[in-house]
């Protein structure tokens, strides 16, 4: 039986739970997201000669510079907008219902950022005993960009949570009783969308597993709290570390203060570190869940 807070969270989705509405809503959201991506990225591409347009687009997607990374993060505003439009016009829902009660969401967000930040800070200190990080942006460049970077990460992490733990989980839970459908399916889809054999090489499926594990953890936190706050805070804190503080070489490094000496495709190092990250994920989840369910 779902917790009362979660029943209230999915309540707005029960008015129009038909699957055709959900499927059409996902198509609408995808089209709006694609349109915003074009609107954000096209000006930078069109300023280049036609022969260089492909290389320019690739460099933007790879996000190896501050400007490219900020543009990439900005595109996620389209994902958030698409989900809100789908919820409003296909399900008659206000955008706020995708997140849950505002005061609870804010409180849980702050709690999650604090707990996850503390756990991963300890992990970085342990990591530093074994590895020497490489320089990224110098501090004088990094600090002025930090407010924009934080805003971009809030948009990116919030948009993904609104789609996967908000819209998808709510509409599926309103239609199906089994958590194998409304909890497991969005988590698996979230993980599969992180499949990137070009970047991750032989670690691609392991990275999918790590993303799926996070998706399931985020769904559980949403169930026990009845809002996206904890999942959003968890997601934001993890990405802030991976994008702003210590980025893995070959991933999104354009805003990072430091970089790892190995790439995400390095089977001798990254494979074990991805497994370690899954372990950290579980530790942070257990601590956070304990705090959220006992206060």
Tab-separated table of N, CA and C in Angstrom, residues 168-174 176-187:
chain	number	residue	atom	x	y	z
A	168	UNK	N	6.266	10.797	-15.155
A	168	UNK	CA	6.181	9.368	-15.476
A	168	UNK	C	5.695	8.545	-14.291
A	169	UNK	N	6.326	8.724	-13.131
A	169	UNK	CA	5.943	7.934	-11.961
A	169	UNK	C	4.498	8.217	-11.572
A	170	UNK	N	4.108	9.467	-11.552
A	170	UNK	CA	2.742	9.809	-11.153
A	170	UNK	C	1.699	9.221	-12.092
A	171	UNK	N	1.894	9.407	-13.386
A	171	UNK	CA	0.883	8.937	-14.333
A	171	UNK	C	0.830	7.412	-14.390
A	172	UNK	N	1.972	6.760	-14.270
A	172	UNK	CA	1.963	5.298	-14.259
A	172	UNK	C	1.357	4.763	-12.962
A	173	UNK	N	1.667	5.407	-11.832
A	173	UNK	CA	1.112	4.961	-10.552
A	173	UNK	C	-0.394	5.194	-10.494
A	174	UNK	N	-0.875	6.203	-11.213
A	174	UNK	CA	-2.315	6.447	-11.264
A	174	UNK	C	-3.035	5.392	-12.088
A	176	UNK	N	-1.485	2.041	-12.810
A	176	UNK	CA	-1.092	0.684	-12.432
A	176	UNK	C	-0.768	0.622	-10.939
A	177	UNK	N	-1.089	-0.488	-10.315
A	177	UNK	CA	-0.817	-0.649	-8.891
A	177	UNK	C	0.577	-1.196	-8.630
A	178	UNK	N	1.125	-1.943	-9.567
A	178	UNK	CA	2.400	-2.613	-9.325
A	178	UNK	C	3.578	-1.645	-9.429
A	179	UNK	N	4.440	-1.599	-8.401
A	179	UNK	CA	5.649	-0.767	-8.483
A	179	UNK	C	6.637	-1.268	-9.527
A	180	UNK	N	6.475	-2.495	-9.980
A	180	UNK	CA	7.328	-2.983	-11.063
A	180	UNK	C	7.110	-2.158	-12.328
A	181	UNK	N	5.944	-1.553	-12.433
A	181	UNK	CA	5.650	-0.701	-13.593
A	181	UNK	C	5.966	0.755	-13.286
A	182	UNK	N	5.355	1.311	-12.224
A	182	UNK	CA	5.494	2.758	-12.005
A	182	UNK	C	6.815	3.168	-11.353
A	183	UNK	N	7.517	2.218	-10.716
A	183	UNK	CA	8.812	2.556	-10.109
A	183	UNK	C	9.975	2.027	-10.942
A	184	UNK	N	9.900	0.743	-11.310
A	184	UNK	CA	11.025	0.125	-12.014
A	184	UNK	C	11.166	0.638	-13.444
A	185	UNK	N	10.049	0.751	-14.160
A	185	UNK	CA	10.118	1.140	-15.573
A	185	UNK	C	10.754	2.518	-15.779
A	186	UNK	N	10.329	3.571	-15.064
A	186	UNK	CA	11.000	4.863	-15.253
A	186	UNK	C	12.477	4.829	-14.890
A	187	UNK	N	12.834	4.037	-13.867
A	187	UNK	CA	14.241	3.932	-13.491
A	187	UNK	C	15.079	3.275	-14.564
